[in-house]
């Protein structure tokens, strides 16, 4: 299962009451003592951020909430084994990603929407059928606009599950190809192909918006 | 190298996995083909945009977890 994650994405900066190493140690001690209030504090401190992570993987809200619940139950059971060499937030982040992946796998597989129409098309001589043009704005500049951020999020959500999952694991969670392949139980080559197609499809989905005059 | 081949090899090029002969062909084509240059830069911007919005603190991340979910989790703990 998932062994690494991006700590920056995992840290609930503002919604945790147990931030700081000392606060976390105290919370873990109270959890191990079985203090009911500590369990509620853990859920309220980290639940929002974990739900956001689960929603990236699972588009159905009920599934995302189920994954968060499964993750917390797993964490409660494993709290005695939490070694404290990573932040609680990072530990919980890994657990909820694994729970989300398990939820994805457990759902009855439905035929996925084809990604082909979102890939670049080429003429018989190998030239682009629709030649790409530059986006004038830098990514940093474009990200200042709420509309752009929403458009990119919507585009990620529109990717078929198998492609979105690889994109999230590689580009967002920071897994390398081998780690993503192990988590998804597919070949490294399959991960590379899906990642490339997912990025190409995402590019296509935001291309019209990014080519607009955003000034 | 054609534009189609360049697009196919893009990920391997960015990951530094393209063998030298293909890498040189890739770079030569890129230098002479504005559409492919645009494709490469917009592809890279796409990756950056995706990474950034998922780490965006102003994103649609709830400040707190819904009460009903908290209650469901704590109830499940009691049953476990």
PDB file of C-alpha atoms in Angstrom, chain A residues 114 119 197:
ATOM      1  CA  UNK A 114     -13.006   7.078 -23.277  1.00  0.00           C
ATOM      2  CA  UNK A 119      -5.830  13.320 -26.681  1.00  0.00           C
ATOM      3  CA  UNK A 197      -2.547  10.550 -21.248  1.00  0.00           C
TER       4      UNK A 197
END
